[in-house]
Short mmCIF file of C-alpha atoms and ligand atoms in Angstrom, two decimals:
data_model
loop_
_atom_site.label_atom_id
_atom_site.label_comp_id
_atom_site.label_asym_id
_atom_site.label_seq_id
_atom_site.Cartn_x
_atom_site.Cartn_y
_atom_site.Cartn_z
CA MET A 1 1.70 152.20 -436.09
CA LEU A 2 1.23 155.73 -434.87
CA HIS A 3 -0.92 154.38 -432.17
CA GLN A 4 1.76 151.90 -431.14
CA SER A 5 4.63 154.39 -431.07
CA LEU A 6 2.52 156.64 -428.92
CA ASN A 7 2.17 153.74 -426.57
CA VAL A 8 5.91 153.21 -426.38
CA ASN A 9 6.45 156.89 -425.65
CA THR A 10 3.76 156.79 -423.04
CA LEU A 11 5.35 153.73 -421.53
CA VAL A 12 8.78 155.37 -421.43
CA SER A 13 7.43 158.46 -419.74
CA VAL A 14 5.50 156.33 -417.28
CA LEU A 15 8.66 154.41 -416.45
CA ASN A 16 10.41 157.71 -415.95
CA GLU A 17 7.72 158.98 -413.63
CA VAL A 18 7.18 155.99 -411.34
CA GLY A 19 9.73 157.09 -408.78
CA ALA A 20 11.48 153.74 -408.89
CA TYR A 21 14.74 152.73 -410.53
CA ILE A 22 14.00 150.52 -413.48
CA PHE A 23 16.58 148.77 -415.61
CA THR A 24 17.27 145.75 -417.76
CA LYS A 25 20.49 143.83 -418.19
CA ASP A 26 21.64 141.16 -420.64
CA LEU A 27 23.04 137.82 -419.57
CA GLU A 28 26.51 139.32 -419.23
CA GLY A 29 25.19 141.79 -416.74
CA LYS A 30 25.43 144.71 -419.14
CA TYR A 31 22.74 147.34 -419.07
CA THR A 32 20.35 147.35 -421.99
CA TYR A 33 17.93 149.92 -420.61
CA ALA A 34 17.49 152.22 -417.62
CA ASN A 35 14.88 154.81 -416.81
CA SER A 36 15.72 158.42 -416.14
CA LEU A 37 16.07 157.97 -412.36
CA VAL A 38 18.89 155.45 -412.93
CA LEU A 39 20.53 157.76 -415.45
CA GLU A 40 20.32 160.67 -413.05
CA LEU A 41 21.79 158.56 -410.30
CA PHE A 42 24.79 157.62 -412.45
CA ASP A 43 24.86 161.00 -414.16
CA ILE A 44 25.05 159.39 -417.55
CA THR A 45 23.10 159.31 -420.82
CA ILE A 46 21.28 156.21 -421.99
CA ASP A 47 23.80 155.73 -424.82
CA GLU A 48 26.70 155.87 -422.42
CA LEU A 49 24.98 153.45 -420.07
CA ILE A 50 24.17 150.73 -422.51
CA GLY A 51 26.89 148.12 -422.58
CA LYS A 52 28.30 149.00 -419.17
CA ASP A 53 28.05 146.70 -416.19
CA ASP A 54 27.78 147.31 -412.45
CA TYR A 55 31.53 147.38 -411.88
CA TYR A 56 31.43 150.70 -413.58
CA PHE A 57 28.93 152.20 -411.18
CA PHE A 58 29.33 150.60 -407.79
CA THR A 59 32.26 149.94 -405.51
CA LYS A 60 33.58 146.41 -405.48
CA ASP A 61 32.78 145.36 -401.97
CA GLU A 62 29.04 145.47 -402.30
CA ILE A 63 28.82 144.31 -405.86
CA GLU A 64 29.41 140.63 -405.21
CA HIS A 65 26.15 140.18 -403.42
CA LEU A 66 24.38 142.01 -406.22
CA LEU A 67 25.89 139.81 -408.93
CA GLU A 68 25.04 136.77 -406.88
CA ASN A 69 21.40 137.86 -407.02
CA ASP A 70 21.59 138.53 -410.73
CA LYS A 71 22.98 135.07 -411.33
CA ARG A 72 20.01 133.51 -409.60
CA VAL A 73 17.67 135.56 -411.75
CA PHE A 74 19.46 134.40 -414.89
CA ASN A 75 18.72 130.91 -413.63
CA GLY A 76 15.02 131.67 -413.64
CA GLU A 77 14.39 132.83 -410.06
CA ILE A 78 12.42 135.89 -409.13
CA ILE A 79 13.96 137.62 -406.18
CA GLU A 80 12.96 140.37 -403.92
CA THR A 81 15.75 141.60 -401.73
CA GLU A 82 17.31 144.45 -399.91
CA GLU A 83 20.51 145.77 -401.44
CA VAL A 84 23.09 148.08 -400.02
CA LEU A 85 25.18 149.84 -402.62
CA VAL A 86 27.86 152.46 -402.62
CA ILE A 87 27.69 154.65 -405.67
CA LYS A 88 31.18 155.16 -407.04
CA ARG A 89 30.47 158.56 -408.45
CA THR A 90 29.42 160.15 -405.17
CA GLY A 91 30.71 157.69 -402.59
CA GLU A 92 27.20 157.57 -401.16
CA LYS A 93 25.82 154.51 -399.45
CA ARG A 94 22.25 153.80 -400.41
CA PHE A 95 19.67 151.17 -399.54
CA TYR A 96 17.23 149.66 -401.99
CA ILE A 97 14.42 147.17 -402.08
CA THR A 98 14.86 145.47 -405.38
CA VAL A 99 12.70 143.09 -407.35
CA LYS A 100 14.51 141.26 -410.10
CA LYS A 101 12.91 139.04 -412.68
CA PRO A 102 14.25 137.12 -415.74
CA LEU A 103 13.48 138.44 -419.23
CA TYR A 104 12.44 135.85 -421.80
CA ASP A 105 12.40 135.82 -425.62
CA GLU A 106 9.47 134.43 -427.54
CA ASN A 107 10.97 130.92 -427.22
CA LYS A 108 10.98 131.24 -423.46
CA ASN A 109 14.75 131.47 -423.30
CA ILE A 110 16.15 133.75 -420.68
CA ILE A 111 17.89 136.63 -422.38
CA GLY A 112 18.46 138.89 -419.44
CA MET A 113 16.73 140.42 -416.47
CA PHE A 114 14.85 143.46 -415.42
CA GLY A 115 14.87 145.13 -412.08
CA ILE A 116 12.84 147.62 -410.14
CA SER A 117 14.48 149.23 -407.16
CA THR A 118 12.98 151.55 -404.60
CA ASP A 119 15.33 153.76 -402.69
CA ILE A 120 14.72 153.22 -398.99
CA THR A 121 17.78 155.07 -397.76
CA GLU A 122 15.76 157.73 -395.94
CA GLN A 123 13.63 155.12 -394.14
CA LYS A 124 16.72 153.09 -393.43
CA ASN A 125 18.52 156.06 -391.91
CA LEU A 126 15.48 156.91 -389.86
CA GLU A 127 15.16 153.29 -388.82
CA ASN A 128 18.80 153.20 -387.79
CA LYS A 129 18.41 156.41 -385.90
CA ILE A 130 15.38 155.00 -384.08
CA LEU A 131 17.26 151.79 -383.42
CA ALA A 132 20.17 153.73 -382.01
CA GLN A 133 17.80 155.76 -379.88
CA LYS A 134 16.05 152.63 -378.71
CA HIS A 135 19.37 151.07 -377.90
CA PHE A 136 20.34 154.18 -375.99
CA LEU A 137 17.04 154.18 -374.11
CA ASP A 138 17.29 150.44 -373.38
CA THR A 139 20.79 150.91 -372.03
CA ILE A 140 19.54 153.61 -369.70
CA LEU A 141 16.41 151.75 -368.65
CA ASP A 142 18.36 148.57 -368.01
CA ASN A 143 21.06 150.24 -366.01
CA VAL A 144 19.10 152.68 -363.96
CA ASP A 145 18.59 151.56 -360.40
CA ALA A 146 14.84 151.28 -360.76
CA TYR A 147 12.19 148.82 -361.80
CA ILE A 148 10.44 150.12 -364.90
CA TYR A 149 7.45 148.59 -366.60
CA MET A 150 4.52 149.45 -368.81
CA LYS A 151 1.15 147.77 -368.61
CA ASP A 152 -1.99 148.27 -370.68
CA LYS A 153 -5.61 148.23 -369.58
CA ASN A 154 -5.83 144.46 -370.10
CA ARG A 155 -3.04 144.04 -367.53
CA VAL A 156 -0.66 143.00 -370.29
CA PHE A 157 2.97 143.97 -369.84
CA ARG A 158 4.05 146.16 -372.74
CA TYR A 159 7.54 146.71 -371.41
CA VAL A 160 9.75 145.64 -368.53
CA ASN A 161 13.37 146.57 -367.98
CA SER A 162 15.98 144.03 -367.01
CA LYS A 163 15.59 144.72 -363.27
CA VAL A 164 11.91 143.79 -363.41
CA ALA A 165 12.79 140.69 -365.42
CA ALA A 166 15.36 139.69 -362.81
CA LEU A 167 12.88 140.30 -360.01
CA PHE A 168 10.28 138.07 -361.65
CA GLN A 169 13.01 135.55 -362.52
CA ARG A 170 12.19 135.49 -366.21
CA SER A 171 13.56 137.12 -369.32
CA ALA A 172 11.96 140.35 -370.49
CA ASP A 173 10.75 138.55 -373.64
CA GLU A 174 8.93 136.02 -371.48
CA ILE A 175 7.12 138.81 -369.67
CA ILE A 176 6.30 141.31 -372.39
CA GLY A 177 2.96 140.47 -373.98
CA LYS A 178 1.79 138.46 -371.00
CA VAL A 179 -0.96 139.23 -368.51
CA ASP A 180 0.46 140.08 -365.08
CA THR A 181 -1.23 137.14 -363.34
CA ASP A 182 0.60 134.78 -365.70
CA VAL A 183 3.90 136.17 -364.52
CA ILE A 184 3.51 136.79 -360.80
CA PRO A 185 1.27 135.33 -358.09
CA LYS A 186 -2.30 136.54 -358.33
CA GLU A 187 -2.49 138.35 -354.98
CA VAL A 188 0.68 140.29 -355.71
CA ALA A 189 -0.45 141.11 -359.24
CA ASP A 190 -3.82 142.24 -357.90
CA SER A 191 -2.28 144.56 -355.37
CA PHE A 192 -0.03 146.16 -358.02
CA TRP A 193 -2.98 146.43 -360.34
CA GLU A 194 -5.01 148.39 -357.83
CA SER A 195 -2.87 151.49 -358.20
CA ASP A 196 -2.16 150.81 -361.89
CA LEU A 197 -5.89 150.89 -362.51
CA GLU A 198 -6.25 154.09 -360.53
CA VAL A 199 -3.73 155.74 -362.86
CA LEU A 200 -5.54 154.42 -365.92
CA THR A 201 -8.93 155.65 -364.77
CA LYS A 202 -8.00 158.97 -363.24
CA LEU A 203 -5.23 159.64 -365.77
CA GLU A 204 -3.18 161.13 -362.99
CA LYS A 205 0.25 160.42 -361.65
CA ILE A 206 0.34 158.67 -358.30
CA SER A 207 3.07 157.72 -355.85
CA THR A 208 2.63 154.78 -353.57
CA GLU A 209 4.37 152.19 -351.48
CA GLU A 210 4.19 148.58 -352.66
CA TYR A 211 5.75 145.28 -351.78
CA PHE A 212 6.74 142.15 -353.61
CA GLU A 213 6.95 138.83 -351.86
CA ASP A 214 8.31 135.47 -352.95
CA GLU A 215 9.14 132.34 -350.97
CA ASN A 216 12.35 133.84 -349.69
CA ASN A 217 11.74 137.43 -348.83
CA LYS A 218 9.57 140.46 -348.93
CA SER A 219 10.80 143.66 -350.50
CA TYR A 220 9.28 147.11 -350.40
CA TYR A 221 9.10 149.61 -353.22
CA TRP A 222 8.35 153.23 -353.65
CA SER A 223 6.51 153.51 -356.95
CA VAL A 224 5.63 156.40 -359.16
CA LYS A 225 3.04 155.58 -361.80
CA ILE A 226 2.10 157.78 -364.69
CA PRO A 227 -0.48 157.48 -367.46
CA TYR A 228 1.14 157.08 -370.89
CA THR A 229 -0.50 156.79 -374.28
CA LEU A 230 1.18 154.71 -376.97
CA GLU A 231 1.37 155.83 -380.64
CA ASP A 232 -1.66 153.69 -381.47
CA ASN A 233 -3.62 155.49 -378.72
CA THR A 234 -3.49 152.54 -376.31
CA PRO A 235 -3.61 153.93 -372.81
CA THR A 236 -0.99 152.41 -370.54
CA VAL A 237 0.48 152.93 -367.14
CA LEU A 238 4.19 153.48 -366.84
CA GLY A 239 5.64 152.52 -363.49
CA PHE A 240 8.96 153.38 -361.88
CA SER A 241 9.76 151.65 -358.63
CA THR A 242 12.74 151.87 -356.34
CA ASP A 243 13.63 149.35 -353.71
CA ILE A 244 13.16 150.82 -350.25
CA THR A 245 13.43 147.56 -348.32
CA LEU A 246 16.60 148.64 -346.56
CA LEU A 247 15.11 152.00 -345.64
CA LYS A 248 12.00 150.27 -344.35
CA GLN A 249 14.08 147.95 -342.22
CA GLN A 250 16.02 150.86 -340.79
CA GLU A 251 12.78 152.70 -340.13
CA ASP A 252 11.31 149.67 -338.36
CA GLU A 253 14.44 149.24 -336.31
CA LEU A 254 14.34 152.88 -335.33
CA LYS A 255 10.69 152.62 -334.39
CA ALA A 256 11.37 149.53 -332.31
CA LYS A 257 14.33 151.26 -330.69
CA ASP A 258 12.16 154.27 -329.95
CA ARG A 259 9.50 152.08 -328.40
CA ILE A 260 12.05 150.35 -326.19
CA LEU A 261 13.54 153.67 -325.18
CA TYR A 262 10.16 155.09 -324.41
CA HIS A 263 9.37 152.07 -322.33
CA GLN A 264 12.66 152.25 -320.50
CA ALA A 265 12.17 155.95 -319.88
CA LYS A 266 8.72 155.32 -318.51
CA ILE A 267 10.00 152.62 -316.19
CA SER A 268 12.90 154.71 -314.99
CA THR A 269 10.61 157.70 -314.41
CA MET A 270 8.34 155.36 -312.53
CA GLY A 271 11.27 154.26 -310.41
CA GLU A 272 12.10 157.87 -309.61
CA MET A 273 8.47 158.55 -308.86
CA ILE A 274 8.21 155.67 -306.43
CA GLU A 275 11.28 157.05 -304.73
CA ASN A 276 9.53 160.41 -304.56
CA ILE A 277 6.36 158.87 -303.20
CA ALA A 278 8.39 157.09 -300.54
CA HIS A 279 9.96 160.43 -299.60
CA GLN A 280 6.67 162.23 -299.44
CA TRP A 281 5.10 159.50 -297.39
CA ARG A 282 7.86 159.13 -294.84
CA GLN A 283 6.87 162.12 -292.75
CA PRO A 284 3.08 161.60 -292.64
CA LEU A 285 3.57 157.89 -292.01
CA THR A 286 5.79 158.71 -289.04
CA LEU A 287 3.15 161.11 -287.76
CA ILE A 288 0.39 158.55 -288.18
CA SER A 289 2.30 155.79 -286.47
CA SER A 290 3.41 157.95 -283.57
CA ALA A 291 -0.14 159.29 -283.14
CA ALA A 292 -1.44 155.72 -283.19
CA THR A 293 1.16 154.28 -280.81
CA GLY A 294 0.84 157.33 -278.49
CA THR A 295 -2.91 156.87 -278.34
CA LYS A 296 -2.57 153.15 -277.68
CA LEU A 297 0.00 153.71 -274.92
CA LYS A 298 -2.04 156.40 -273.19
CA ASN A 299 -5.11 154.18 -273.41
CA GLU A 300 -3.25 151.29 -271.79
CA MET A 301 -2.06 153.62 -269.06
CA LYS A 302 -5.64 154.84 -268.76
CA ILE A 303 -4.58 158.46 -269.21
CA LEU A 304 -6.27 159.02 -272.56
CA ASP A 305 -9.00 161.59 -272.38
CA ASN A 306 -11.68 161.89 -274.98
CA GLU A 307 -10.50 165.20 -276.35
CA GLU A 308 -7.03 163.89 -277.02
CA LEU A 309 -8.42 160.76 -278.64
CA ILE A 310 -10.48 162.85 -281.05
CA GLU A 311 -7.54 165.14 -281.77
CA ASN A 312 -5.25 162.19 -282.50
CA MET A 313 -7.82 160.55 -284.71
CA GLU A 314 -8.30 163.79 -286.64
CA ASN A 315 -4.58 164.09 -287.00
CA ILE A 316 -4.31 160.58 -288.35
CA ASN A 317 -7.17 161.25 -290.72
CA ASN A 318 -5.54 164.45 -292.00
CA GLN A 319 -2.27 162.71 -292.66
CA ALA A 320 -4.08 159.87 -294.41
CA GLN A 321 -5.85 162.47 -296.51
CA TYR A 322 -2.48 163.96 -297.45
CA LEU A 323 -1.19 160.53 -298.43
CA SER A 324 -4.20 159.95 -300.53
CA ASN A 325 -3.71 163.31 -302.26
CA THR A 326 -0.09 162.73 -303.07
CA ILE A 327 -0.77 159.30 -304.49
CA GLU A 328 -3.53 160.83 -306.56
CA ASP A 329 -1.05 163.37 -308.02
CA PHE A 330 1.30 160.59 -309.05
CA ARG A 331 -1.50 158.47 -310.35
CA SER A 332 -2.83 161.19 -312.58
CA PHE A 333 0.69 161.86 -313.82
CA PHE A 334 1.10 158.25 -314.85
CA LEU A 335 -2.34 157.68 -316.23
CA ALA A 336 -2.87 160.90 -318.13
CA ASP A 337 -2.97 160.03 -321.78
CA ASN A 338 -0.17 161.31 -323.91
CA TYR A 339 -2.31 162.87 -326.59
CA ASN A 340 -4.36 165.14 -324.43
CA ILE A 341 -3.39 168.61 -325.58
CA LYS A 342 -4.83 171.55 -323.74
CA GLU A 343 -4.07 175.04 -322.58
CA VAL A 344 -1.32 174.72 -320.00
CA ASN A 345 -0.25 177.48 -317.66
CA ILE A 346 3.52 177.53 -317.48
CA LYS A 347 3.77 178.62 -313.88
CA SER A 348 1.26 176.10 -312.58
CA SER A 349 2.91 173.27 -314.54
CA ILE A 350 6.24 174.18 -312.99
CA GLN A 351 4.63 174.14 -309.56
CA LYS A 352 3.03 170.77 -310.22
CA THR A 353 6.40 169.44 -311.33
CA ILE A 354 8.06 170.68 -308.19
CA SER A 355 5.33 169.27 -305.97
CA LEU A 356 5.96 165.83 -307.47
CA ILE A 357 9.69 165.82 -306.76
CA LYS A 358 10.32 168.35 -303.99
CA ASP A 359 10.92 165.93 -301.14
CA ALA A 360 13.80 164.15 -302.81
CA PHE A 361 15.36 167.57 -303.41
CA SER A 362 14.88 168.84 -299.89
CA ASP A 363 16.64 165.72 -298.62
CA TYR A 364 19.80 167.16 -300.17
CA ASN A 365 18.98 170.75 -299.22
CA ILE A 366 18.33 171.72 -302.79
CA LYS A 367 16.11 174.77 -303.15
CA PHE A 368 13.85 175.73 -306.02
CA LEU A 369 13.75 179.39 -306.92
CA VAL A 370 10.89 180.06 -309.28
CA ASN A 371 10.59 183.34 -311.10
CA VAL A 372 7.80 182.92 -313.65
CA GLU A 373 5.02 185.31 -314.62
CA ASP A 374 1.51 184.22 -313.72
CA ASP A 375 -0.75 184.26 -316.72
CA ILE A 376 1.23 182.76 -319.51
CA SER A 377 -0.07 179.60 -321.13
CA PHE A 378 0.44 177.59 -324.27
CA ASN A 379 -1.14 174.52 -325.79
CA CYS A 380 0.58 171.25 -325.08
CA ASN A 381 0.27 167.92 -323.37
CA GLU A 382 0.90 168.87 -319.77
CA ASN A 383 1.85 165.39 -318.70
CA LEU A 384 4.65 165.16 -321.25
CA PHE A 385 5.73 168.71 -320.51
CA ILE A 386 6.06 167.85 -316.82
CA GLN A 387 8.00 164.71 -317.67
CA ALA A 388 10.40 166.75 -319.81
CA LEU A 389 10.98 169.13 -316.90
CA ILE A 390 11.39 166.35 -314.34
CA ASN A 391 14.14 164.72 -316.40
CA ILE A 392 16.07 167.99 -316.48
CA LEU A 393 15.55 168.64 -312.77
CA ASN A 394 16.57 165.12 -311.78
CA ASN A 395 19.92 165.66 -313.46
CA SER A 396 20.40 168.82 -311.42
CA LYS A 397 19.63 166.85 -308.29
CA ASP A 398 22.12 164.15 -309.35
CA VAL A 399 25.01 166.64 -309.53
CA LEU A 400 23.97 168.82 -306.59
CA LYS A 401 23.58 165.93 -304.18
CA HIS A 402 27.30 165.27 -304.37
CA ILE A 403 28.18 168.82 -303.34
CA ASN A 404 28.82 169.02 -299.61
CA ASP A 405 30.43 172.40 -299.29
CA MET A 406 28.63 174.36 -296.56
CA ASP A 407 29.15 177.66 -298.45
CA HIS A 408 27.59 176.24 -301.57
CA GLU A 409 23.88 177.00 -301.42
CA LYS A 410 22.44 174.35 -303.73
CA CYS A 411 19.77 175.80 -306.00
CA VAL A 412 17.76 175.22 -309.11
CA PHE A 413 16.42 178.39 -310.72
CA LEU A 414 13.33 178.28 -312.90
CA ASP A 415 12.91 181.49 -314.86
CA LEU A 416 10.78 182.68 -317.71
CA THR A 417 12.50 185.19 -320.01
CA SER A 418 11.66 186.43 -323.47
CA ASP A 419 12.99 188.11 -326.56
CA GLU A 420 11.28 189.39 -329.69
CA ASN A 421 10.08 185.96 -330.87
CA ASN A 422 10.10 183.56 -328.00
CA TYR A 423 9.56 182.94 -324.36
CA TYR A 424 12.23 180.82 -322.74
CA ILE A 425 11.77 178.53 -319.80
CA LYS A 426 15.22 178.47 -318.25
CA ILE A 427 16.31 175.84 -315.78
CA THR A 428 19.65 176.68 -314.22
CA ASP A 429 21.46 174.85 -311.45
CA ASN A 430 24.67 175.63 -309.67
CA GLY A 431 26.10 172.13 -310.01
CA ASN A 432 29.26 173.32 -311.86
CA GLY A 433 28.00 172.57 -315.35
CA ILE A 434 28.46 169.92 -317.99
CA LYS A 435 31.88 168.99 -319.34
CA LYS A 436 32.49 170.88 -322.56
CA GLU A 437 33.16 167.72 -324.59
CA ASN A 438 29.83 166.26 -323.43
CA LEU A 439 27.65 169.23 -324.28
CA GLU A 440 27.00 167.95 -327.80
CA LYS A 441 26.12 164.45 -326.63
CA ILE A 442 23.84 164.80 -323.67
CA PHE A 443 20.65 164.57 -325.73
CA ASP A 444 21.82 161.34 -327.41
CA PRO A 445 20.12 158.15 -326.29
CA TYR A 446 22.19 156.16 -323.79
CA PHE A 447 24.73 158.90 -323.26
CA THR A 448 25.51 158.96 -319.58
CA THR A 449 28.46 159.79 -317.37
CA LYS A 450 26.87 158.07 -314.42
CA HIS A 451 27.47 154.63 -313.07
CA LYS A 452 25.28 151.92 -314.59
CA SER A 453 23.17 151.72 -311.48
CA GLN A 454 22.66 155.50 -311.45
CA GLY A 455 21.74 156.38 -314.98
CA THR A 456 20.85 154.91 -318.35
CA GLY A 457 21.29 158.07 -320.40
CA ILE A 458 17.74 158.32 -321.66
CA GLY A 459 16.45 161.12 -319.44
CA LEU A 460 17.50 163.98 -321.68
CA TYR A 461 16.89 161.97 -324.83
CA MET A 462 13.26 161.66 -323.75
CA THR A 463 13.13 165.33 -322.86
CA TYR A 464 14.49 166.21 -326.28
CA GLN A 465 11.96 163.97 -328.03
CA ILE A 466 9.11 165.48 -326.06
CA ILE A 467 10.17 169.05 -326.70
CA ILE A 468 10.92 168.56 -330.39
CA LYS A 469 8.23 166.08 -331.39
CA HIS A 470 5.31 166.70 -329.08
CA ILE A 471 5.66 170.29 -327.98
CA LYS A 472 7.25 171.08 -331.36
CA THR A 473 9.66 173.65 -330.10
CA GLU A 474 13.35 173.77 -329.24
CA ILE A 475 15.64 173.06 -326.36
CA ASP A 476 19.27 173.87 -325.89
CA VAL A 477 21.85 173.79 -323.16
CA ARG A 478 24.85 175.90 -322.13
CA ASN A 479 27.12 176.27 -319.16
CA VAL A 480 26.63 179.52 -317.32
CA GLU A 481 28.37 181.46 -314.60
CA PHE A 482 26.34 183.72 -312.37
CA GLU A 483 26.27 185.40 -309.02
CA TYR A 484 23.90 184.44 -306.25
CA LYS A 485 23.93 186.00 -302.81
CA GLY A 486 27.33 187.53 -303.47
CA LYS A 487 28.92 184.25 -304.52
CA THR A 488 29.86 183.19 -308.06
CA TYR A 489 28.56 179.83 -309.24
CA LYS A 490 28.81 177.72 -312.36
CA GLY A 491 26.10 175.46 -313.64
CA ALA A 492 24.12 174.04 -316.52
CA CYS A 493 21.33 176.09 -318.05
CA PHE A 494 18.64 174.37 -320.13
CA SER A 495 16.46 176.63 -322.19
CA ILE A 496 13.15 175.62 -323.74
CA ALA A 497 11.94 178.05 -326.38
CA ILE A 498 8.24 178.63 -326.82
CA PRO A 499 7.38 180.81 -329.79
CA LYS A 500 5.37 183.87 -328.82
CA SER A 501 2.93 182.99 -331.58
CA SER A 502 1.83 179.95 -329.59
CA ILE A 503 1.60 181.72 -326.24
CA ILE A 504 -1.81 182.49 -324.84
CA GLU A 505 -1.35 185.57 -322.74
CA LYS A 506 -4.09 186.90 -320.50
CA VAL A 507 -3.59 190.55 -319.94
CA GLY A 508 -4.97 191.60 -316.56
CA LYS A 509 -8.41 190.91 -315.25
CA ARG A 510 -11.60 192.83 -315.88
CA ASP A 511 -14.05 193.55 -313.10
N1 ATP B 630 22.48 169.64 -314.90
C1 ATP B 630 23.52 168.89 -315.29
N2 ATP B 630 24.76 169.11 -314.80
C2 ATP B 630 25.80 168.36 -315.18
N3 ATP B 630 25.74 167.32 -316.06
C3 ATP B 630 24.53 167.05 -316.57
C4 ATP B 630 23.36 167.80 -316.25
N4 ATP B 630 22.33 167.32 -316.92
C5 ATP B 630 22.82 166.30 -317.66
N5 ATP B 630 24.11 166.13 -317.46
C6 ATP B 630 24.98 165.14 -318.13
O1 ATP B 630 24.25 164.60 -319.20
C7 ATP B 630 24.25 163.18 -319.13
C8 ATP B 630 22.98 162.65 -319.74
O2 ATP B 630 21.84 162.96 -318.98
P1 ATP B 630 20.57 162.05 -319.08
O3 ATP B 630 19.53 162.61 -318.20
O4 ATP B 630 20.23 161.89 -320.51
O5 ATP B 630 21.08 160.65 -318.58
P2 ATP B 630 21.45 160.22 -317.10
O6 ATP B 630 20.96 161.23 -316.14
O7 ATP B 630 22.89 159.91 -317.10
O8 ATP B 630 20.61 158.88 -316.97
P3 ATP B 630 19.03 158.75 -316.78
O9 ATP B 630 18.44 160.13 -316.87
O10 ATP B 630 18.60 157.90 -317.91
O11 ATP B 630 18.83 158.13 -315.50
C9 ATP B 630 24.40 162.88 -317.66
O12 ATP B 630 24.95 161.60 -317.46
C10 ATP B 630 25.34 163.99 -317.23
O13 ATP B 630 26.68 163.68 -317.50
MG1 MG B 631 19.02 161.94 -316.18
#
């Protein structure tokens, strides 16, 4: 007996210690027993509890479901369920996992039920919080203008946002859990995987350009991929891609435009050059032909002496030599490769430039006045540098050739000045300058004020590109007013800055 009562006490204290809510009810739903956790919850003694039903403890709304469950148990079912209850006393909403079983008497008649409930409110709250956070994250990931995915080392998609799903024309659920090659064409998957794998092996973030192609079109992406370890230590790669197709197209168009412009510029420079060659050849050709016809005539009249013959032949030979030299200058200008960067002396480049174009200028009585120090050089591609200068000078010629005022001495000044940081190659003409409203536009491609047959508007654009991109310095333009031989002139002044840091200056000569 003693032994048995000890067992009952032990049992009661065990029931009180299990950390679960344990209770029994009779067939009317009235409590017949509850452990201390239940009593604490209701803040009631066991005597007060016995005989009361759930209406006493819980608010009405939730109770129906609970009684429904109880009824099934009274019919012999065992149920395990989740219950949500609001405790009347405190107004608190709590979540339970409850197991309810029928209680039988010795004749196997159901006389009530017993229940064990575990409070899962904390987990539930945490779960809800996580769910809310996940929902929040999903909303962001699905609405951000980027393709986001996660892939593990077996090339299985662990996550894709809705943009990726739309791109692959499947739902996210159809993609997640699948190997990439089952979702997209193998070659495309392989090319994505290349950089994914790099991230997984190096465990470093990478940024790369990628493309995706289906039957209809090809799109380009800028992707950032980072290594990411899941809670279960699975290494994955997390990718963020943005669509740069439009940018790429614009870039391609620009490149194509640039190529066309460059080509046009080259052709138009060539045209100008041929004009210059023709100019330079006119005089020697006249000399050659008159020497030849003179010799022939004298020979026919039998008055040609040997000495004169030799002199004329030498003369012809000299002129031919000159022709050959000039054509060689032009040839080397056209053939020189555009990447050949070397030390270029400013003064000698200016002189080379002038020698290429001088005849066309002298036709219109345009003089060059060069005031440049001797030994100043910098590294650049001389050919491009000369082309940049020619384009500027040709514009001066174009305005000056229309000036027919006898008092107007037509000039182009080429000066080298400096300040603390830079040298400046200044090209000034006295052609009355550029209209104020055009000053901003003259470096734009296709901006011209000339008739279609006279100009395409790419001369200064090319110059600008050469100075900025190849010589990597700056050019600007202003209108200036200055005095020359006691007369005031207006004109355009182009100024090319060359940083002193890139100047190679040779100070004097040593003996
Ligand atoms: N020295 C200058 N004096 C007055 N206007 C100038 C001068 N240089 C350039 N301009 C103006 O700038 C415009 C653009 O010059 P740019 O060399 O780019 O094209 P263009 O000479 O018109 O044609 P292209 O050089 O292609 O044959 C010219 O049409 C002209 O109006
Ligand atoms: Mg021009």
